[in-house]
GROMACS .gro file of C-alpha atoms in nm:
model
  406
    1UNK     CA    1   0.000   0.000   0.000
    2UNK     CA    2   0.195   0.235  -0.120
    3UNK     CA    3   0.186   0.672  -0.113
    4UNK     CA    4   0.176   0.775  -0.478
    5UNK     CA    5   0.251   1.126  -0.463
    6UNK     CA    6   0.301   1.161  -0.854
    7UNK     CA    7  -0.014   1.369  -1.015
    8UNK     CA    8  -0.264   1.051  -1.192
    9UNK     CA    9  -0.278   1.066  -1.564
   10UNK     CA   10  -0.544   0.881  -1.781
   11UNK     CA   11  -0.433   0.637  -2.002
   12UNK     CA   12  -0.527   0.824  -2.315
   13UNK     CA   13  -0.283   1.109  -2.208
   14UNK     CA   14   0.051   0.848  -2.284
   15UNK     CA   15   0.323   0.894  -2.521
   16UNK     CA   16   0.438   0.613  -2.736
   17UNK     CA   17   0.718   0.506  -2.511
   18UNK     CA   18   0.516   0.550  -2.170
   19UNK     CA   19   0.258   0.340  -2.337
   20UNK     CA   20   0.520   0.052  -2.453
   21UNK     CA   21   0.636   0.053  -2.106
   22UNK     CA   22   0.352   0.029  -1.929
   23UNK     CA   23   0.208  -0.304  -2.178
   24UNK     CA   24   0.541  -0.481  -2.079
   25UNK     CA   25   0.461  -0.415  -1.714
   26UNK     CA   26   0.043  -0.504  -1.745
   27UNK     CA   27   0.210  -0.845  -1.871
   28UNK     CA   28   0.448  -0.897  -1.644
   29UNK     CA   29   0.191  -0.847  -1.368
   30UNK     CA   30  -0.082  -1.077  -1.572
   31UNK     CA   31   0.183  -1.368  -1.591
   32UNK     CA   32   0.274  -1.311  -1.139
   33UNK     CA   33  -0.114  -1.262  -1.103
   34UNK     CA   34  -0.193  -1.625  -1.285
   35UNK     CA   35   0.102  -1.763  -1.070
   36UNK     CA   36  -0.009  -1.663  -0.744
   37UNK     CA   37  -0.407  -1.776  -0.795
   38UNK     CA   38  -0.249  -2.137  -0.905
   39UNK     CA   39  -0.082  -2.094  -0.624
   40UNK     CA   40  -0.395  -2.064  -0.414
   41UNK     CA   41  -0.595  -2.333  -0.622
   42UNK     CA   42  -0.336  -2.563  -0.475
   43UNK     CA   43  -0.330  -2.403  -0.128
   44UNK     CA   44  -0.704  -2.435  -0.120
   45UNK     CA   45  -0.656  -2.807  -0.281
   46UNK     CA   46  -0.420  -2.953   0.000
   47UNK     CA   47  -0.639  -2.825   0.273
   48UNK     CA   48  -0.909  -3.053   0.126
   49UNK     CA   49  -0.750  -3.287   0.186
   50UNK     CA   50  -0.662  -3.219   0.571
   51UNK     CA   51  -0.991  -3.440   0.679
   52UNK     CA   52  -0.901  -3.561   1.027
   53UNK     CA   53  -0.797  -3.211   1.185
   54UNK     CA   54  -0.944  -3.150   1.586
   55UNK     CA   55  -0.984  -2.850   1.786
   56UNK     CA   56  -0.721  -2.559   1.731
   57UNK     CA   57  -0.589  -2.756   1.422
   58UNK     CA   58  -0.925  -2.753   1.308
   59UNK     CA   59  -1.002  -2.407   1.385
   60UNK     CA   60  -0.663  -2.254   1.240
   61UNK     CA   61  -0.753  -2.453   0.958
   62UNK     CA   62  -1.097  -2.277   0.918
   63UNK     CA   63  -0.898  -1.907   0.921
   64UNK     CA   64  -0.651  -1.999   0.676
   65UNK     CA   65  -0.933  -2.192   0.464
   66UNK     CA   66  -1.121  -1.855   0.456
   67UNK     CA   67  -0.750  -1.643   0.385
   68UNK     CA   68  -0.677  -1.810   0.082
   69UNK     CA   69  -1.009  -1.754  -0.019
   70UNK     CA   70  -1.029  -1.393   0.023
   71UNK     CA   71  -0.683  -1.396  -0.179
   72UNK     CA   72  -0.858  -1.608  -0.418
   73UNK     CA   73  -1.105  -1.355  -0.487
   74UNK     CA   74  -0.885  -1.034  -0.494
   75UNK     CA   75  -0.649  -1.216  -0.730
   76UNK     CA   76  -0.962  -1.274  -0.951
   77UNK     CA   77  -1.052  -0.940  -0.949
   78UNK     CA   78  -0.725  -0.788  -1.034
   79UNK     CA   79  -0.703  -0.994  -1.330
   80UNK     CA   80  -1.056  -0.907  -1.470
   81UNK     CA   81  -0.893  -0.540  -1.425
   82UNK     CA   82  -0.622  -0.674  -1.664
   83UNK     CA   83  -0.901  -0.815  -1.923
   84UNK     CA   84  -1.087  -0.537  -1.903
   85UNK     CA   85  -0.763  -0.335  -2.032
   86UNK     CA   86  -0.737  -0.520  -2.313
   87UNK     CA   87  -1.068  -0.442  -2.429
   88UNK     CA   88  -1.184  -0.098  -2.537
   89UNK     CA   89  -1.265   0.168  -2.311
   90UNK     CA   90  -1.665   0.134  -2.232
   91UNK     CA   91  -1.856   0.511  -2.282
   92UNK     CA   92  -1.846   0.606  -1.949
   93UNK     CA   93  -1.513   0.495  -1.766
   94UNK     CA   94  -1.143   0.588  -1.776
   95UNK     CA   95  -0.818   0.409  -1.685
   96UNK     CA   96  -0.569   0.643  -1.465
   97UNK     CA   97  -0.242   0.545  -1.399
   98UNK     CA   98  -0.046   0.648  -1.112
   99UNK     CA   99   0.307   0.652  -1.043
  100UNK     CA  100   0.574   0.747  -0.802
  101UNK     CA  101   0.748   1.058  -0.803
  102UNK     CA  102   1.094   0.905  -0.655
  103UNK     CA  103   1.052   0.535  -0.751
  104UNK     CA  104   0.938   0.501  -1.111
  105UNK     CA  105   0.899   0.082  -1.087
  106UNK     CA  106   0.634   0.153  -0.832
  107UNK     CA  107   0.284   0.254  -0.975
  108UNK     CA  108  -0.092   0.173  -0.932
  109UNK     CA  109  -0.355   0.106  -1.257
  110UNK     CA  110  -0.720   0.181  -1.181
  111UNK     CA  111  -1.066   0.169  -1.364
  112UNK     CA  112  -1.321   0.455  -1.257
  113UNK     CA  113  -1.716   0.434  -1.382
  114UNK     CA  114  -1.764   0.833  -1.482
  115UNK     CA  115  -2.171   0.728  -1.438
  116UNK     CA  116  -2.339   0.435  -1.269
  117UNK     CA  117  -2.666   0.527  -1.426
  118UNK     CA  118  -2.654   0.267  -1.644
  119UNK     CA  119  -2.514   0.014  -1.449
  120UNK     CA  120  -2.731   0.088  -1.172
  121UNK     CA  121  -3.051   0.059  -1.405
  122UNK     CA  122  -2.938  -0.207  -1.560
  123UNK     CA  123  -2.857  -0.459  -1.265
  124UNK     CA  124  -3.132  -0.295  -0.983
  125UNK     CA  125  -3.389  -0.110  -1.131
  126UNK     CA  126  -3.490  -0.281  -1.415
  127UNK     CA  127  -3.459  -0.614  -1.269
  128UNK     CA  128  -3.626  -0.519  -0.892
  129UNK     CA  129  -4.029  -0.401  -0.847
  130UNK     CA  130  -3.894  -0.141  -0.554
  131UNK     CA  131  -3.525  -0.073  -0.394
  132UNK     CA  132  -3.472   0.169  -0.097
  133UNK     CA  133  -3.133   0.339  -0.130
  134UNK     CA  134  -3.058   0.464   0.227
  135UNK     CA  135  -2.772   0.722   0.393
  136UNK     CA  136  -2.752   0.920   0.599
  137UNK     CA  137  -2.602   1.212   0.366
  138UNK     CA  138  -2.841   1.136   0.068
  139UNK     CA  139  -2.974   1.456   0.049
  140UNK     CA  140  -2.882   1.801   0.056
  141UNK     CA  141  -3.151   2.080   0.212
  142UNK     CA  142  -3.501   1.938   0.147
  143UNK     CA  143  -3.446   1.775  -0.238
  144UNK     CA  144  -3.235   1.459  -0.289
  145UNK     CA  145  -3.179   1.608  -0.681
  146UNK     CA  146  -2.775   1.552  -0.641
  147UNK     CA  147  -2.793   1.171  -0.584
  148UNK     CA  148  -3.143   1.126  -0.786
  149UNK     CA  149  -2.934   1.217  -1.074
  150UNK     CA  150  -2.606   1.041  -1.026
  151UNK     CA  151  -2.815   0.773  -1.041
  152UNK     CA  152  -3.009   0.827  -1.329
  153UNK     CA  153  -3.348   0.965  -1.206
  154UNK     CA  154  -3.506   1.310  -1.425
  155UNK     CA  155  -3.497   1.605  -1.150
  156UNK     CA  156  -3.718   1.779  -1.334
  157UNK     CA  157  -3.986   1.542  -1.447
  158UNK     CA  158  -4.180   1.531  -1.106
  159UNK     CA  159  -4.428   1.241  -1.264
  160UNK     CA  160  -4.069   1.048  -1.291
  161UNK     CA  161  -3.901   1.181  -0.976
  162UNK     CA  162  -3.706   1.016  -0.710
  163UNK     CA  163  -3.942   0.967  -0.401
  164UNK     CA  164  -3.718   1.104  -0.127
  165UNK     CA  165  -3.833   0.989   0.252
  166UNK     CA  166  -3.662   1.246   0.482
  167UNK     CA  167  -3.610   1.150   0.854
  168UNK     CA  168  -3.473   1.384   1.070
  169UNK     CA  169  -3.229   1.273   1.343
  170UNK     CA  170  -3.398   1.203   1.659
  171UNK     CA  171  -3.268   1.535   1.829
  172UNK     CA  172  -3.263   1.929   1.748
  173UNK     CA  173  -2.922   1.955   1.573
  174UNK     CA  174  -2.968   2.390   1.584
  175UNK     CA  175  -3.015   2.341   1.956
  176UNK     CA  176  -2.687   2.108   1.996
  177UNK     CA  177  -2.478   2.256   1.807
  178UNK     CA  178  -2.319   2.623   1.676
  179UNK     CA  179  -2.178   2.727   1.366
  180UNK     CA  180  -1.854   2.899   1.316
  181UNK     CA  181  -1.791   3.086   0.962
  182UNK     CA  182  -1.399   3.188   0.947
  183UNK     CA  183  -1.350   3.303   0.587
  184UNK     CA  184  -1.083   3.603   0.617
  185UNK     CA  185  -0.751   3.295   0.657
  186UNK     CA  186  -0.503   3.373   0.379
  187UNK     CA  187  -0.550   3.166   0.058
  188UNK     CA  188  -0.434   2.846   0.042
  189UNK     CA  189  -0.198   2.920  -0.273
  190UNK     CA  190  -0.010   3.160  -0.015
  191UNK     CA  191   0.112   2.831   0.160
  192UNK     CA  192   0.280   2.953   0.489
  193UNK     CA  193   0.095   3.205   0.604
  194UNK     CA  194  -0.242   3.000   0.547
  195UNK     CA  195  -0.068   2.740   0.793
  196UNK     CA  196   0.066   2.971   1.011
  197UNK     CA  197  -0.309   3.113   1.065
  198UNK     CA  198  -0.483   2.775   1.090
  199UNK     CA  199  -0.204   2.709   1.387
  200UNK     CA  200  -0.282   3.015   1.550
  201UNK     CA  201  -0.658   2.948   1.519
  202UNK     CA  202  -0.627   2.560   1.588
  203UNK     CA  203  -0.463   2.691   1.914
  204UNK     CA  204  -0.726   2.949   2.024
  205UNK     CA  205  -1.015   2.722   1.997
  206UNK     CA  206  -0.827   2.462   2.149
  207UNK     CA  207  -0.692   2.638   2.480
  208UNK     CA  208  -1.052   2.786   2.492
  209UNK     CA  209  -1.147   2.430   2.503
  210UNK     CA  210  -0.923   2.235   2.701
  211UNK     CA  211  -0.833   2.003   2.391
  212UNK     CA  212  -1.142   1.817   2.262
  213UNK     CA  213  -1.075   1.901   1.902
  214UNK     CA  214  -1.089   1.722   1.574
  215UNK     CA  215  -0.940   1.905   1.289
  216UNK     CA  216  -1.022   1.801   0.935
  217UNK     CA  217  -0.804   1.850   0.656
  218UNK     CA  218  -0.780   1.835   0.247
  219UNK     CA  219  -0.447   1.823   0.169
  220UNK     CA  220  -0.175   1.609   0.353
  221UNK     CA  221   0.063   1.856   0.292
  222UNK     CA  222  -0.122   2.106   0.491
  223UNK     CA  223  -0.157   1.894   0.777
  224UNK     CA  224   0.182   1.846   0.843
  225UNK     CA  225   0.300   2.203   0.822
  226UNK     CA  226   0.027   2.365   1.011
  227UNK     CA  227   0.106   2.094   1.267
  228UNK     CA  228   0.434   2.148   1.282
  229UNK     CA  229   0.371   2.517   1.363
  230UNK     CA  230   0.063   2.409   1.604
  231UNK     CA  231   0.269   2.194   1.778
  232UNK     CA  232   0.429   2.432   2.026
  233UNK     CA  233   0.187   2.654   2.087
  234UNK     CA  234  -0.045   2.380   2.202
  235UNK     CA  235   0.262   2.203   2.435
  236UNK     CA  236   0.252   2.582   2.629
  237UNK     CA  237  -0.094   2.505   2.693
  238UNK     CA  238  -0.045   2.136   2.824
  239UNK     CA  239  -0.224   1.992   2.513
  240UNK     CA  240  -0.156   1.685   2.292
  241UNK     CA  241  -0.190   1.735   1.933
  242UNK     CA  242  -0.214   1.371   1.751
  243UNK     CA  243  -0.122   1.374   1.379
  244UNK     CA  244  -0.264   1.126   1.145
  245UNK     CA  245  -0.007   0.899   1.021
  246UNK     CA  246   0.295   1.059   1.233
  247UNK     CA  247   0.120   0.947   1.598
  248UNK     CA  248  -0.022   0.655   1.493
  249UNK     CA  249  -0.291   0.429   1.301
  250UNK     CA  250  -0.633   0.597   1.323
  251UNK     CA  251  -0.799   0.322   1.567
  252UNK     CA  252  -0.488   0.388   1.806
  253UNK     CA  253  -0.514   0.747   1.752
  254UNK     CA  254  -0.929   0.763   1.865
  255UNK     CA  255  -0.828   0.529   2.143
  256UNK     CA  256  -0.597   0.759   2.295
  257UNK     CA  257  -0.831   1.105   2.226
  258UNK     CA  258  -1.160   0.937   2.390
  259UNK     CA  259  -0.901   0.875   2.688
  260UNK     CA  260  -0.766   1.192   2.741
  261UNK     CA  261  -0.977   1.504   2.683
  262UNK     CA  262  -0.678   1.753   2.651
  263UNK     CA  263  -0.613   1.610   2.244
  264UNK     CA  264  -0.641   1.768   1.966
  265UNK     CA  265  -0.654   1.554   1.661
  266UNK     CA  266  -0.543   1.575   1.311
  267UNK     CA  267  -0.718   1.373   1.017
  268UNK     CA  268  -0.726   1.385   0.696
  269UNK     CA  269  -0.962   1.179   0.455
  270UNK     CA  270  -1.025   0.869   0.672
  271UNK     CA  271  -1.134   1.111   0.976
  272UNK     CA  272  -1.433   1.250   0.760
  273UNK     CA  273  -1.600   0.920   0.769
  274UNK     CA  274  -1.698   0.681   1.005
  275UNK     CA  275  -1.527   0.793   1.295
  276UNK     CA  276  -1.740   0.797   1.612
  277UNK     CA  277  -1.626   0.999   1.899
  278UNK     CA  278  -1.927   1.019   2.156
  279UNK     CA  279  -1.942   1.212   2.468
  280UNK     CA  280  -1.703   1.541   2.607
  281UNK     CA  281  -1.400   1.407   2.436
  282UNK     CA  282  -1.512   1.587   2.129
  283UNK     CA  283  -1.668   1.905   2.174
  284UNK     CA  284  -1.512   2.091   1.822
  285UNK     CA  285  -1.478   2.021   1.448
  286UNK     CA  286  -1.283   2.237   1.270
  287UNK     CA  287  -1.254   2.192   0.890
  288UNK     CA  288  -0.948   2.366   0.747
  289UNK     CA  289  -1.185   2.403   0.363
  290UNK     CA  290  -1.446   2.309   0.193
  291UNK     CA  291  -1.356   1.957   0.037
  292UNK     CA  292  -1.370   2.044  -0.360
  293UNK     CA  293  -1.212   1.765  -0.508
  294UNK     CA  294  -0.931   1.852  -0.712
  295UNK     CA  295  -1.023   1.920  -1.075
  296UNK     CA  296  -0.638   1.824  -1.188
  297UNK     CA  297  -0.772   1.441  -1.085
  298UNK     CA  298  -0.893   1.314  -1.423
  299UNK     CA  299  -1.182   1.114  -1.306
  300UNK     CA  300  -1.324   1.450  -1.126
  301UNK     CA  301  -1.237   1.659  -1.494
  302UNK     CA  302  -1.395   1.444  -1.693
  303UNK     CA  303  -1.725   1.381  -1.481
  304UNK     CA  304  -1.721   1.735  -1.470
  305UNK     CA  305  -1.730   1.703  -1.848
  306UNK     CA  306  -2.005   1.519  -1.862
  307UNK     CA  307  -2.246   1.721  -1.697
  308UNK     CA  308  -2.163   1.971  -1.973
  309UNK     CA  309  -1.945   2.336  -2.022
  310UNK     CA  310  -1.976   2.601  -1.877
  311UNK     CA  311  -2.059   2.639  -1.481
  312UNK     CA  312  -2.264   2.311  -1.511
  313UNK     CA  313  -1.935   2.069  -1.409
  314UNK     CA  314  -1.919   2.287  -1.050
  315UNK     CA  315  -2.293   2.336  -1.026
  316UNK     CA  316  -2.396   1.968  -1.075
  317UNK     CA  317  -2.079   1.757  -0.987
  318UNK     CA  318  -1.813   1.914  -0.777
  319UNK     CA  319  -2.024   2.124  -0.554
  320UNK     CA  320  -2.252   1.854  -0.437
  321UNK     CA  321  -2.004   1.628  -0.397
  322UNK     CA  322  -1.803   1.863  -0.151
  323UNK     CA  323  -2.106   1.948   0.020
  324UNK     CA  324  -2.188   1.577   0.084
  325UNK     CA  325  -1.855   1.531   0.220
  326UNK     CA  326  -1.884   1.841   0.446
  327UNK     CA  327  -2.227   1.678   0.641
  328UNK     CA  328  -1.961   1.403   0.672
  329UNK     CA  329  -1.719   1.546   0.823
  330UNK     CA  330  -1.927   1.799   1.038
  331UNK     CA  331  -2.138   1.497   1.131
  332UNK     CA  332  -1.856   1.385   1.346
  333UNK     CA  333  -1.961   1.609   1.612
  334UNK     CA  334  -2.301   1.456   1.693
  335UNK     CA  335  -2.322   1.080   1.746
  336UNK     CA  336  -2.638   1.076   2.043
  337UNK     CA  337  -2.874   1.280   2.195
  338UNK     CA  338  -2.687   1.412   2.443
  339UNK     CA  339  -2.355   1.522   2.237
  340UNK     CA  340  -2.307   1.928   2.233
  341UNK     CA  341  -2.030   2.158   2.036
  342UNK     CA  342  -1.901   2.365   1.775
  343UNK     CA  343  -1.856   2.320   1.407
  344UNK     CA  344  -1.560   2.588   1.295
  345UNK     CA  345  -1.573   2.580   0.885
  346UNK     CA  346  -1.276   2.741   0.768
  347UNK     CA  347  -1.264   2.902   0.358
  348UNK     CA  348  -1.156   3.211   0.189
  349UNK     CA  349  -1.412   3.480   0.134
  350UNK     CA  350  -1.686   3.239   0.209
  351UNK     CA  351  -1.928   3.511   0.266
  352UNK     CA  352  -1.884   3.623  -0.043
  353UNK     CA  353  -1.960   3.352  -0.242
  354UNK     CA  354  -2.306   3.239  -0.422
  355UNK     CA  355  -2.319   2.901  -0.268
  356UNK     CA  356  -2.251   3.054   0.094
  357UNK     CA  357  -2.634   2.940   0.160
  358UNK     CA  358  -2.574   2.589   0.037
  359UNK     CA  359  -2.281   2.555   0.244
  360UNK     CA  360  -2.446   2.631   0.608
  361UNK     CA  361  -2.758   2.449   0.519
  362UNK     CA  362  -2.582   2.123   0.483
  363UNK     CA  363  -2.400   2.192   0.843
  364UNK     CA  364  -2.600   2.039   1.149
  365UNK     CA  365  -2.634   2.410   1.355
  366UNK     CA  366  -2.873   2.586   1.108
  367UNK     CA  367  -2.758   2.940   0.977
  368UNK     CA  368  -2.364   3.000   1.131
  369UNK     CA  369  -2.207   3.300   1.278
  370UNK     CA  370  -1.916   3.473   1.042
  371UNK     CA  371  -1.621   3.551   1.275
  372UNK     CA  372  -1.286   3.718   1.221
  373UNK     CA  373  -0.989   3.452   1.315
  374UNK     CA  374  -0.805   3.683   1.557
  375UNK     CA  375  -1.169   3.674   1.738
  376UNK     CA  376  -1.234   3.290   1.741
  377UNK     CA  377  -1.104   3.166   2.097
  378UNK     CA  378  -1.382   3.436   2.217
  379UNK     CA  379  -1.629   3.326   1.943
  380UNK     CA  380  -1.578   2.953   2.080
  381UNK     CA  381  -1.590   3.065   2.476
  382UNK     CA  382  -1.930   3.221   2.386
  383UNK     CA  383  -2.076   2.901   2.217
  384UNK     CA  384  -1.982   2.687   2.490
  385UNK     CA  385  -2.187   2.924   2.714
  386UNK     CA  386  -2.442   2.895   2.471
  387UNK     CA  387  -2.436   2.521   2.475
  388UNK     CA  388  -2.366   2.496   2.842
  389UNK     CA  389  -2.052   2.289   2.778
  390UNK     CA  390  -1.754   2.329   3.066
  391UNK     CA  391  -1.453   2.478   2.965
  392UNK     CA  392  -1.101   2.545   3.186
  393UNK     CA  393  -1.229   2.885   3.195
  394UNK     CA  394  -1.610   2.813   3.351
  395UNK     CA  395  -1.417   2.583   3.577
  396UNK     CA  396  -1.177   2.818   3.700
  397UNK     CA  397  -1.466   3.111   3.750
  398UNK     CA  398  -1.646   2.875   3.933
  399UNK     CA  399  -1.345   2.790   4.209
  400UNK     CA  400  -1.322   3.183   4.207
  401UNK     CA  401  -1.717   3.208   4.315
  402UNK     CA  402  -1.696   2.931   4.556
  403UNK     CA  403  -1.409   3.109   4.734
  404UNK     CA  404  -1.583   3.443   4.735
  405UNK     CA  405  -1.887   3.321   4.878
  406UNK     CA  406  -1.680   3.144   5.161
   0.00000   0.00000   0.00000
């Protein structure tokens, strides 16, 4: 599992000599991919023939039984992969390759459906009287007309429409949780002083907190400086920042943040999804940008293409999409009925853009507060009051009271 930090280019884009190389390589892998699934045939073969294992033999043989299976089936699919490159393109796919910047004998070949319309239709739809598609990010305000047409259903046909069954969650988001808007941050194309400012506001919210703070970020490289500079300022404070990948896997690195409340956490993709952290460890989400996929990707360019020129690619695709992924992340915050806190969405000039709307509809605290960074430890202090959620500070003026009165 490697880190290919090379950009991905679709097959189509090749030269001659690229394209030479990279049919020696797809047949030097199809020849070690046949080897290793005889390889398992025969695995799977011999243990057949292991009749008169008991107990722990019996039971070890059951795990490995099932391994060589799985590896069975992976194989499988890897070389259907292969096949499917020596066939033409279908209408509505593309083939990236990926490759490493510093090792060149390293790289990754992947298929990507542009549309599952089809597919979708084809093999549920057509075949199935009813099918309930079910998330809990489907839709976006009241009108499910993002994933209704990914998936092939006429948004403006209403005899034809998707039938959309909204449940609410089964408490008052708007009374749970507050909104923070932070869109005066330098731009992210001025590199060090956008990190520098997410450090400084990472740190505010976080000594206003006591720690209890997921961060969510886009870009890897971002991460890592903005941690390097947060780093310090949070040690003065007597808080733990956790880094995703430099701390620790991600199940070690929730394990240690649900045990000690004075953590702040950094995550990138993995962190946006299923990550449950219930209860007064987590009392903030910050999310260092909106999550636009990156349009130099060629699977996001060309399913921008499809939805036509123009403003349609952002309007129907890539706006959705990162809007989908912010109720993700944001929906980190609030896993039961009695979780409380802050979502702090951080991007440029947000206020001034046409989809500002959009964006605070699809957080989980209704219409958000804009606030200056220099102003957000106060901003965050005033929330928790809000929300009645302790903080260092509320402790501390509460010893102060208790002394007065005696």
């Amino acid at each position: 599992d490697y880190t290919y930090v090379a950009p991905e280019i679709s097959l189509k884009e090749l030269r001659p000599r690229e394209q030479a190389r990279f049919d020696e390589l797809a047949s030097r892998l199809e020849e070690q991919l046949y080897a290793l699934r005889r390889c398992a045939d025969e695995a799977l073969r011999r243990l057949e023939d292991l009749t008169f294992l008991e107990g722990k033999a019996r039971a070890r043989r059951r795990v490995i039984d099932r391994g060589l299976a799985d590896a069975k089936f992976a194989l499988y699919e890897q070389l259907s992969v292969l096949e499917e490159l020596a066939d033409e393109p279908r209408r509505r796919e593309i083939r990236i390759l990926r490759t490493h910047a510093e090792r060149p004998e390293l790289w990754a070949l992947r298929v990507e459906p542009l549309a599952v319309a089809e597919e979708l239709h084809d093999k549920i739809f057509a075949r199935y009287r009813s099918a309930v598609v079910t998330s809990a990010t489907l839709a976006l305000g009241d009108r499910g007309d993002y994933i209704a047409h990914r998936i092939g259903y006429p948004v403006d046909d209403p005899e034809r429409a998707l039938p959309l069954a909204r449940l609410s969650a089964p408490w008052d988001s708007e009374r749970l949780a507050v909104n923070l808007l932070v869109d005066d941050l330098p731009p992210i194309r001025q590199s060090e002083a956008r990190a520098e400012a997410m450090a400084a506001l990472v740190a505010d919210t976080a000594k206003a907190l006591g720690g209890r703070t997921l961060v969510l970020f886009c870009a890897a490289a971002r991460m890592a400086r903005t941690a390097e500079l947060a780093r310090p300022l949070l040690a003065k404070a007597g808080l733990t920042l956790l880094e995703q990948e430099r701390d620790g896997w991600v199940r070690d690195l929730l394990r240690q943040m649900r045990r000690d409340e004075g953590t702040v956490l950094f995550g990138l993709q993995s962190f946006w999804t299923g990550v449950d952290i219930a209860g007064p460890a987590l009392s903030c989400v910050i999310v260092e940008r909106l999550p636009f996929a990156s349009q130099k990707r060629p699977v996001v360019a060309a399913r921008m293409a499809l939805e036509g020129e123009g403003f349609r690619g952002f309007e129907y695709y890539l706006l959705p999409s990162a809007l989908l992924d912010l109720r993700q992340g944001a929906g980190r915050l609030l896993r039961r009925g009695d979780d409380r806190g802050i979502i702090l969405l951080c991007h440029e000039q947000l206020s001034e853009k046409a989809y500002a709307e959009r964006v605070a509809e699809a957080l989980p605290g209704g219409e958000g507060e804009h606030v200056p960074a220099a102003e957000v430890g106060g901003a965050v202090s005033r929330a928790c009051r809000t929300l009645g959620i302790e903080t260092p500070a509320s402790c501390q003026d509460d010893g102060d009271e208790a002394v007065s009165e005696e």
